[in-house]
XYZ file of C-alpha atoms in Angstrom:
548
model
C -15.350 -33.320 7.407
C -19.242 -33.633 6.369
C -19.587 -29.848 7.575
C -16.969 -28.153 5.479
C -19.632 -29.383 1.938
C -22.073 -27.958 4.256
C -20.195 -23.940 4.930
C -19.211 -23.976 1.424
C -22.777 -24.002 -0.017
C -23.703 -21.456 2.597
C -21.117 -19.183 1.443
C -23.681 -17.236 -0.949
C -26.362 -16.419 1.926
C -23.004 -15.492 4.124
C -22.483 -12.795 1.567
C -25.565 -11.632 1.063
C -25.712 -10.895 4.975
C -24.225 -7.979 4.167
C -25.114 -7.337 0.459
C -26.654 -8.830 -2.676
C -23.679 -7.032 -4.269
C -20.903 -8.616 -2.588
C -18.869 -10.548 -4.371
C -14.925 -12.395 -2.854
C -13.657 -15.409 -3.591
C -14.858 -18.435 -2.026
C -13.681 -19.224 1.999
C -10.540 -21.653 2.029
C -10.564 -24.750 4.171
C -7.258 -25.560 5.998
C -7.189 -29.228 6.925
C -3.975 -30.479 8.445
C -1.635 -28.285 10.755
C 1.308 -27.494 8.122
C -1.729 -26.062 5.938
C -2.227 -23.478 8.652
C 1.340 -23.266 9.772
C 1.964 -22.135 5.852
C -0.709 -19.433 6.040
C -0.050 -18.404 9.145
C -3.364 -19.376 10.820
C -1.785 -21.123 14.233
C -4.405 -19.920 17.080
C -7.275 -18.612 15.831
C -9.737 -20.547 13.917
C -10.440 -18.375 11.349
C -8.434 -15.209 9.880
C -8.901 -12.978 6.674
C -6.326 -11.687 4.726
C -6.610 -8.632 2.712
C -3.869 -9.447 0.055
C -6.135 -11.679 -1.866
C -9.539 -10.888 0.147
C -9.743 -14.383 1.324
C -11.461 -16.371 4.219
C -9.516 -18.749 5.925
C -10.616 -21.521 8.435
C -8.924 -24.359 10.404
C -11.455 -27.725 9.895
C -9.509 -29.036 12.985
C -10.062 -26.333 15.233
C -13.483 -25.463 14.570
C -14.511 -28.935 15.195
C -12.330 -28.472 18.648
C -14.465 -26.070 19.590
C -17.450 -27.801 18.044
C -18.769 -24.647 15.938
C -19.605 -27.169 13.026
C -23.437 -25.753 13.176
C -22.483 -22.170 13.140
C -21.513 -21.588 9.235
C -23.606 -18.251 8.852
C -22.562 -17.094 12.290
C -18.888 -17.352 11.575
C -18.616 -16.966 7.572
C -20.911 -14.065 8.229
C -18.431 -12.352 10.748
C -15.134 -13.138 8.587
C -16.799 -11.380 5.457
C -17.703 -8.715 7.340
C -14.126 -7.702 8.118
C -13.788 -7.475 4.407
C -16.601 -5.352 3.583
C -17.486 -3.271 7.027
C -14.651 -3.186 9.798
C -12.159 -2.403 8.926
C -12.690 -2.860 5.099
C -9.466 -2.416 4.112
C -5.243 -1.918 5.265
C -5.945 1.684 5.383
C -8.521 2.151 7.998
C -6.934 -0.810 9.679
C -3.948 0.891 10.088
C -5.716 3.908 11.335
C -7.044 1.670 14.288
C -3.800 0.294 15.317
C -2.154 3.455 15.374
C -4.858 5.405 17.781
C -4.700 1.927 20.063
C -1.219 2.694 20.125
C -1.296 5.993 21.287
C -3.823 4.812 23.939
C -1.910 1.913 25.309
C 1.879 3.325 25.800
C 3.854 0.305 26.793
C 1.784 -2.468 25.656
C 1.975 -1.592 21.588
C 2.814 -5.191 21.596
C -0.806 -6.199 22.474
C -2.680 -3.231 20.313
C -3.949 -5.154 17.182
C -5.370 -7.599 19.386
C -7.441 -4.822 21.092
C -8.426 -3.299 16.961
C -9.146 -7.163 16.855
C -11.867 -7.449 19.153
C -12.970 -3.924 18.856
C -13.891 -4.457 15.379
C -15.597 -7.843 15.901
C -17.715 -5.730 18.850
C -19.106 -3.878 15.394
C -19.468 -6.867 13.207
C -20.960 -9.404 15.993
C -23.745 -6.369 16.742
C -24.742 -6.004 13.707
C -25.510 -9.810 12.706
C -26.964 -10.226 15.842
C -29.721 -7.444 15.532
C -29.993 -7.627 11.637
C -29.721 -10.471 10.681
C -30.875 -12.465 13.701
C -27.782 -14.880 14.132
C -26.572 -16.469 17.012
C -23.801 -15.098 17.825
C -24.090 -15.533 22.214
C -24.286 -19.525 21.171
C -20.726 -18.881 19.319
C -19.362 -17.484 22.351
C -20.907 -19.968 24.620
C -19.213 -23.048 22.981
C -15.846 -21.205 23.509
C -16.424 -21.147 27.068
C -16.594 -18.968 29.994
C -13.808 -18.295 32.369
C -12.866 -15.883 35.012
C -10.326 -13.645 33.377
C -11.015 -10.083 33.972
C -10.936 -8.339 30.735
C -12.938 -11.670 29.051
C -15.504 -10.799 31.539
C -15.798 -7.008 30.526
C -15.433 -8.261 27.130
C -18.284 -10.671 27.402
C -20.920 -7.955 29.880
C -20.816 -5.647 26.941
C -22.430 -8.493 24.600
C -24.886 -9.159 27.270
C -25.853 -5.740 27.695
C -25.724 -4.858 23.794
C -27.844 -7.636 23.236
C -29.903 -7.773 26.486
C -28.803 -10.669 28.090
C -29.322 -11.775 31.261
C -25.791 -11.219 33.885
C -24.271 -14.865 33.548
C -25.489 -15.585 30.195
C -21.715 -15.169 28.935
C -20.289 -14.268 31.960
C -18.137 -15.844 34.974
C -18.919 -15.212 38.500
C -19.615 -11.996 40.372
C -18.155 -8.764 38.557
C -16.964 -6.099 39.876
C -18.107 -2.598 39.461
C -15.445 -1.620 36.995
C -16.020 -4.128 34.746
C -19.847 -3.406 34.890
C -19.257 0.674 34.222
C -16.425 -0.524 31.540
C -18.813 -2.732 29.382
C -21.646 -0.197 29.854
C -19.800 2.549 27.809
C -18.596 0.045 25.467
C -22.093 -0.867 24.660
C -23.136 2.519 24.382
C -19.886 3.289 22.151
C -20.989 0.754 19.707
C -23.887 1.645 19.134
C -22.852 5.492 18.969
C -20.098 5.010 16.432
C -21.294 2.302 14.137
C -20.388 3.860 10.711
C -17.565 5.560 12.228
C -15.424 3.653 14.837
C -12.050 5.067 14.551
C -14.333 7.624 16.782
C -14.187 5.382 19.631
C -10.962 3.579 18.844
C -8.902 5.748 21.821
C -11.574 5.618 24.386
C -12.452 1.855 23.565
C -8.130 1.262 23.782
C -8.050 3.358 26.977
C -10.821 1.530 28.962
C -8.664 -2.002 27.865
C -5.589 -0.771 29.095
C -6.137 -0.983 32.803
C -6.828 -4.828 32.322
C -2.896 -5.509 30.863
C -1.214 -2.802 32.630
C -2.001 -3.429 35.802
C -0.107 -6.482 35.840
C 1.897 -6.295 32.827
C 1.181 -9.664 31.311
C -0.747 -10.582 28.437
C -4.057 -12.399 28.789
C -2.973 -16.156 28.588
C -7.217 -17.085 27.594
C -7.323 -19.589 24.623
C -10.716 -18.396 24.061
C -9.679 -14.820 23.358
C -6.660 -15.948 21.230
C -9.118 -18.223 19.014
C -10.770 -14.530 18.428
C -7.979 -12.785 16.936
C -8.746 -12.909 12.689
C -6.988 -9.917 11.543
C -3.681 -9.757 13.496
C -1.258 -10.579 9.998
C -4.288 -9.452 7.937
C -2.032 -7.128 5.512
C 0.725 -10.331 4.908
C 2.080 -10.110 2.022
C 0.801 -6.703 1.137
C 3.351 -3.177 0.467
C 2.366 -0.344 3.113
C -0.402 1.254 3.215
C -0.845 5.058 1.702
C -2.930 7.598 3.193
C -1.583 7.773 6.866
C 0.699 11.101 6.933
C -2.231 12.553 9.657
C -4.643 10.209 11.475
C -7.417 12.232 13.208
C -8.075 11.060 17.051
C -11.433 11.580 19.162
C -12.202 11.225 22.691
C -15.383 11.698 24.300
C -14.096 10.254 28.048
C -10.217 10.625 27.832
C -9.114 13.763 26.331
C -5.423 14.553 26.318
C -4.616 18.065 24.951
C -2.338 17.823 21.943
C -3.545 14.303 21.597
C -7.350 13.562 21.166
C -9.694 16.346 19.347
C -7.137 16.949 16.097
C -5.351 15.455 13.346
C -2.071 13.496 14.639
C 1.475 13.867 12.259
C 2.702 10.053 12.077
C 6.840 9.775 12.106
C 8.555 7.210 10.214
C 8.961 5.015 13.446
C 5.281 5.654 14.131
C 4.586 4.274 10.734
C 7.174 1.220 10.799
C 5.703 0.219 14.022
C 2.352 -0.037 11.957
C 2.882 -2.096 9.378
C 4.824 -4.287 11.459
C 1.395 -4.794 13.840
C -0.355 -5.816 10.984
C 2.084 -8.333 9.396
C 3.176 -6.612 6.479
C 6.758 -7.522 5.408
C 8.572 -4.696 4.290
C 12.158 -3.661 4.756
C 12.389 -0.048 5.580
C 13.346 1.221 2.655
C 9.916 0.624 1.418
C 8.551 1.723 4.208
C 9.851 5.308 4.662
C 9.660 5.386 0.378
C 5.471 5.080 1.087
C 6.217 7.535 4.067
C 7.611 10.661 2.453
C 5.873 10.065 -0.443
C 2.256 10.707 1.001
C 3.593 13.466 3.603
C 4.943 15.110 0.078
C 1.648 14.967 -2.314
C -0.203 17.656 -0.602
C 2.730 19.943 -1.283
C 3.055 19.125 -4.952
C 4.014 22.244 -7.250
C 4.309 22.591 -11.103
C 8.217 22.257 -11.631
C 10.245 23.972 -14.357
C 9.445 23.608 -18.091
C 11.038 25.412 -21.349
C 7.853 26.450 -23.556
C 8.974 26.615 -27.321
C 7.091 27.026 -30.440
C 5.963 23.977 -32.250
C 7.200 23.452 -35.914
C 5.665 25.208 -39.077
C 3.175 23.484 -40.612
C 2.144 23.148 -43.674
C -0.588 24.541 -45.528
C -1.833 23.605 -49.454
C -1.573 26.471 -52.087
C -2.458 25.084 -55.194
C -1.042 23.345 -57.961
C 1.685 23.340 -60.279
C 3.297 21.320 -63.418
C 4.863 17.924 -62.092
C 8.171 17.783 -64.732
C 10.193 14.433 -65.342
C 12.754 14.314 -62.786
C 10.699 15.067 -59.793
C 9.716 12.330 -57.603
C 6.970 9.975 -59.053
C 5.039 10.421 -55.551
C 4.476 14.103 -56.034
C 1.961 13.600 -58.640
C -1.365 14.690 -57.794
C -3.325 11.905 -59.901
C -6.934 13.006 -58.997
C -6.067 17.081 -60.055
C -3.829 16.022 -63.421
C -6.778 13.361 -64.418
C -9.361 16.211 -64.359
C -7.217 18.583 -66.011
C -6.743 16.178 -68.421
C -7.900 12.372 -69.320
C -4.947 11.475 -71.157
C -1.774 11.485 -68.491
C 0.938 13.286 -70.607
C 4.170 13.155 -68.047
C 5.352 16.521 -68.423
C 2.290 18.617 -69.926
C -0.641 17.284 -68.274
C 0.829 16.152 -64.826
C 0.559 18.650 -61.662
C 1.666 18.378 -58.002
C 0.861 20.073 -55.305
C 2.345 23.463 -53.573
C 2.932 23.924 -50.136
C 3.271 27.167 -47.377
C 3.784 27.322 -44.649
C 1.830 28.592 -41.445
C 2.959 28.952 -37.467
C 2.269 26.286 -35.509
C -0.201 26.517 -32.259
C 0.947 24.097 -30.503
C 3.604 24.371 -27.853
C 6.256 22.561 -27.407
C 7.079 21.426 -23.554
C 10.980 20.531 -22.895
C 10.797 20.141 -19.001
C 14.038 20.764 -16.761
C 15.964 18.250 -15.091
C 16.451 18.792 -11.408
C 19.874 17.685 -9.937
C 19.252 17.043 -6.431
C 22.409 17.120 -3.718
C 21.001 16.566 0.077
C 23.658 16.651 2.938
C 23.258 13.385 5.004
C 26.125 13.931 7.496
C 25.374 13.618 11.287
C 23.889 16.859 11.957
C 20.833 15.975 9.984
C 17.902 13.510 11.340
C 17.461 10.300 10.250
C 14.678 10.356 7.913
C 13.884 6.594 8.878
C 13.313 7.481 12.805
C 11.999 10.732 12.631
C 10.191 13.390 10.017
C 13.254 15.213 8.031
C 12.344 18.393 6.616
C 15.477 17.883 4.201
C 13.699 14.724 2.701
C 10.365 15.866 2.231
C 11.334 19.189 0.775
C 13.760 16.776 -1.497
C 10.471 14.754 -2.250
C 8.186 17.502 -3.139
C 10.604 18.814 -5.498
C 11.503 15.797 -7.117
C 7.894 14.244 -7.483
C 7.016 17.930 -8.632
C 9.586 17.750 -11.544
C 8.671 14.050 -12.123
C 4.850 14.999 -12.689
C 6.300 17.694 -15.688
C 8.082 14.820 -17.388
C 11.417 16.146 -16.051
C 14.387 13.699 -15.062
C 15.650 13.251 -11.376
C 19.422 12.357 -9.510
C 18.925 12.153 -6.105
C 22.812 12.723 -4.315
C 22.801 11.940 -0.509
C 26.373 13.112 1.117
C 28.379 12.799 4.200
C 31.647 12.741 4.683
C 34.703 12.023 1.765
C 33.973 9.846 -1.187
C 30.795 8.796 1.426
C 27.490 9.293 -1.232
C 24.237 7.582 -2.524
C 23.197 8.500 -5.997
C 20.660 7.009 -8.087
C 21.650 5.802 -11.763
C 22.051 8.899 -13.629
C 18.940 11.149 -14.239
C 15.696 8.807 -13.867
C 12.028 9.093 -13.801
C 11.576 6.165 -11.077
C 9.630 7.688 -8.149
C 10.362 4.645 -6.055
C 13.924 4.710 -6.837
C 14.444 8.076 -6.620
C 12.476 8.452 -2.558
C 14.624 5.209 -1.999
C 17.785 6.965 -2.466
C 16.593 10.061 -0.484
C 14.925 8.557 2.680
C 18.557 6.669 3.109
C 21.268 8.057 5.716
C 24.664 8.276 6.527
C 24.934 10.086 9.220
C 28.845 10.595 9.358
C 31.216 13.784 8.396
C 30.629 16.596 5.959
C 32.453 16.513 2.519
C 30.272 17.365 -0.667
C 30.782 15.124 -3.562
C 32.636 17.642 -6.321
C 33.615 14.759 -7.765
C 29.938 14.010 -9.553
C 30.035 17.582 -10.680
C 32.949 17.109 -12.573
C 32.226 13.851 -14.174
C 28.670 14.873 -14.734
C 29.211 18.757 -16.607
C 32.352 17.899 -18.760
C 29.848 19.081 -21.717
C 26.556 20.460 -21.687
C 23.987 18.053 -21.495
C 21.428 17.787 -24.194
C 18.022 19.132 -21.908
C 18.283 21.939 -19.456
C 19.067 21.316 -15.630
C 18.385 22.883 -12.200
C 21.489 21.850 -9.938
C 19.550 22.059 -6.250
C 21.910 21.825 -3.292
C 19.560 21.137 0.407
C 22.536 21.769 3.508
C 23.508 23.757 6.421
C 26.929 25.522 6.772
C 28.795 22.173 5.424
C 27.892 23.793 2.218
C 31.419 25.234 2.939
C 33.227 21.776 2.181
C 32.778 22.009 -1.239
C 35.645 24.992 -1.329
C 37.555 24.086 1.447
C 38.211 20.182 0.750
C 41.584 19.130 -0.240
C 40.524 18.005 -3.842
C 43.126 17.042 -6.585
C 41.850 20.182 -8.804
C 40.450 23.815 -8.323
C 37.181 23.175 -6.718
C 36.123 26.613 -7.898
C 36.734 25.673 -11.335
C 34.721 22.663 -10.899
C 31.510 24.036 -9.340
C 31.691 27.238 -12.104
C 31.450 25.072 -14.919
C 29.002 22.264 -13.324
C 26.277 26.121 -12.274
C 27.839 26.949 -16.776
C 27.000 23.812 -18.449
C 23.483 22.958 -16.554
C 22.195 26.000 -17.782
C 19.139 25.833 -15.722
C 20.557 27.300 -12.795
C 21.473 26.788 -9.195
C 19.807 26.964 -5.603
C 21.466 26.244 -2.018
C 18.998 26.072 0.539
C 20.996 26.433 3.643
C 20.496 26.431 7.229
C 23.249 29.143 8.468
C 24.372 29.526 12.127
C 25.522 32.858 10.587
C 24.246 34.111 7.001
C 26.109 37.332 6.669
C 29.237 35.952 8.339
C 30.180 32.655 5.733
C 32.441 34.089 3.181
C 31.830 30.718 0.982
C 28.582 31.161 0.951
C 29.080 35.216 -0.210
C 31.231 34.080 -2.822
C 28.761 31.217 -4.384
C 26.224 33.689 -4.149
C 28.364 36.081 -6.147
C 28.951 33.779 -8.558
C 25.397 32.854 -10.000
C 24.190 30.551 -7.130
C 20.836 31.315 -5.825
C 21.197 31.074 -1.743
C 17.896 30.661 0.286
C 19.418 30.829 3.983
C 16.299 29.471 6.453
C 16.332 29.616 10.519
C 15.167 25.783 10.771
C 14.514 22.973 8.937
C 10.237 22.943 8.734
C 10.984 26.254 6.847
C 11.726 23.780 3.875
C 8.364 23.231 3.373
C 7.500 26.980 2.340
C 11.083 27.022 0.420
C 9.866 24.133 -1.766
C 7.039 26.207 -2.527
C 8.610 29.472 -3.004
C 11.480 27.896 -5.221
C 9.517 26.952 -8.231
C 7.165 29.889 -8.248
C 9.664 32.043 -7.745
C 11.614 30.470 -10.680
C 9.219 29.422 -13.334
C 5.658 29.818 -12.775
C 5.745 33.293 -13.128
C 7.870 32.654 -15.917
C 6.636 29.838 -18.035
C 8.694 30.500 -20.704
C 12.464 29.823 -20.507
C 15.140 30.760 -22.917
């Protein structure tokens, strides 16, 4: 154990490899099996984790492999995955997803190919900078005959200028000698921007698993992988509604050369390849959430006039019986030295002046979404429903305004949050759920909800398609008509019913709510939510910003 004193006082010059700036937490030694079993370091001999920006090794297995002279060369490359490639969960995630697309059928083995991609980046760049020796690393692994090991281990001797054999096995075939010669080149193209050659680099691997369908059983490339559950313990990542994908040797039209729209599952599947433990919930909250800031729009607000203030006149005799604290001591001294209460005393008089400042009393937004089966599931695939619903609501949450998210299906079948909150995470955790059964809106939380007018304005915001008609035609205990009049009466801010109609001019429901105060936006299909989400508030109260 004489070489773990050894890499620990070495940790400084690892750092400053990369930077005199760099500062993380000293590497953590691992020294009995459960120790790595517990931080999930089982085949590899080093990993980093991003949680905590920690360095872990296994003392057993790097004396198996007998790297014990090899601190820089190894604390070097782990730190490097902190501060160069990838950095951080973000851009990781980036990587995995392009690999993805790449490699259909073999997602299972993508963040082992982001893996040794990014250790391509970070071996090259210790070997020519800082003069390490990072073949001799390789070398005590071992060589073997495994095809993609081979291709893996030509591009180091040709990005370094090695001699054919150095790192390799046997003769190799012409494939694997064009493979590793782009490779080298696309390292040394990209090396401040590799998602650029994250398809191409994926697309040249794939060949080497497809072929025969089976993972690559080499211990030596398994001891490699250091960032396969790098974002353990960590929530998902934000920034990922679009991922941009390049290809200079593989371009597939609607694929490579633009900006790619992740879906939920597209998402899931990400986190999941990079070890983060979240239920899905979570994970479609962080979804809709960053596919909704772009769209953010100022929400409703009532603008009033602040309160009078006051303004100082002058004086006037203070007379027993008015409060004590009225005296104005400095004004009745100088008028007089001797304090007679009553003939020498004063207090101050007061106007009053308008006020400049303006009073904000935002709107509340009551939010109904149908859920039943003719709507997608938010959690497999984009919903226009739930993003529009998550503009809106984060829109009115930015204004101060209150949220209740509804989701609907079929009878007495709802999800509501707890009355009208300000949670964000609560509130996109009630709208990214599903039901997915019949069609029956909930009149009964618009009767319990408007028995009396409720003490700040609302917006009552109703997101369906033509099972907008269930909320007449139920069989309900009392007058639904009744019930939805007085809910659109005591809000007082309105009502809207975005509505996707097989037939607009043909629903005699939908005439009749229209004729009766409700606001109806029909739309064709669902993406023309987005634009609706838009239209509604400007249409409503930015042109207006004050509301009586």
């Amino acid at each position: 154990m004489d070489f773990v004193k050894v890499w620990e006082s070495k940790w400084e010059d690892a750092l400053k490899l990369w930077s005199d700036y760099v500062k993380l937490s000293p590497a953590r030694f691992l020294f009995s099996e459960q120790e790595e079993k517990t931080e999930g370091l089982t085949s590899s001999f080093a990993a980093i984790r991003l949680k905590d920006h920690r360095v872990l090794l296994s003392v057993n297995q790097i004396k198996s492999y007998h790297l014990e002279d090899f601190a820089l060369e190894i604390l070097g490359h782990e730190i490097g995955h902190h501060v160069y490639c990838p950095g951080d969960l973000a851009d990781q995630a980036k990587l995995v997803y392009i690999s993805n697309i790449a490699m259909p059928r073999l997602n299972h083995l993508t963040p082992m190919i982001v893996n040794i991609y990014e250790d391509l980046f970070i071996n090259d760049h210790l070997k020519r900078q800082n003069h390490l020796r990072m073949e001799e690393v390789y070398l005590k692994l071992g060589k073997q005959k495994d095809p993609f090991w081979n291709f893996y281990m030509r591009t180091y001797e040709l990005l370094w200028a090695l001699p054919t054999g150095t790192l390799t096995e046997g003769t190799l075939s012409d494939q694997i000698q064009s493979d590793a010669a782009l490779v080298s080149r696309m390292i040394r193209n990209f090396p401040n921007d590799w998602a650029k050659g994250m398809f191409d680099f994926a697309s040249i691997c794939f060949p080497y698993f497809f072929e025969g369908e089976k993972e690559s059983e080499s211990n030596q490339l398994k001891s490699l992988l250091d960032t396969l559950d790098a974002g353990k313990g960590m929530s998902p990542p934000s920034g990922l509604s679009e991922v941009e994908i390049s290809s200079e040797l593989f371009p597939l039209e609607g694929v490579t050369g633009s900006k790619n729209s992740l879906s939920p599952s597209d998402y899931s599947s990400i986190c999941k390849s990079m070890g983060i433990d979240a239920d899905i919930s979570e994970i479609t909250y962080r979804y809709y959430k960053d596919k909704a800031l772009p769209y953010l729009v100022p929400f409703p607000e009532r603008r009033t006039s602040g309160a009078k203030e006051e303004i100082l006149e002058g004086n006037e005799l203070w007379e027993p019986g008015s409060p004590i604290e009225k005296i104005n001591w400095l004004e009745s001294t100088i008028k007089s030295p001797v304090i007679i209460p009553g003939y020498t005393t004063v207090e101050d008089v007061y106007g009053e002046t308008s006020s400049n400042e303006i009073m904000v009393n935002p709107i509340d937004l009551d939010l109904f979404v149908d859920c039943s089966g003719s709507m997608p599931n938010p959690q497999q695939d984009l919903s226009y429903l739930t993003l529009a619903g998550a503009i809106i609501a984060l829109s009115a949450l930015k204004t101060g305004s209150s949220v209740r998210v509804t989701l609907w299906s079929g009878e007495r079948e709802f999800l509501t949050t707890d009355g009208f909150i300000q949670n964000e995470k609560e509130i996109l955790k009630v709208l990214t759920g599903y039901f997915g059964g019949g069609t029956c809106f909930p009149l009964e939380l618009l009767e319990d909800e408007y028995k009396e007018p409720p003490k700040r304005k609302r917006h009552i915001l109703v997101i369906s398609d033509d099972g907008i008609d269930t909320m007449f035609t139920q069989n309900y205990p009392r007058d639904p008509r009744t019930i939805v009049k007085n809910a659109l009466e005591q809000a007082q801010g309105g009502g809207s019913m975005v509505l996707q109609l097989y037939q607009p001019n043909h629903n005699p429901v939908v005439k009749e709510l229209e004729q009766s105060g409700w606001d109806i936006y029909p739309i064709q299909n669902w993406t023309d939510l987005l634009q609706f989400s838009k239209d509604f508030v400007e249409k409503n109260y930015v042109r207006n910003q004050t509301l009586y």
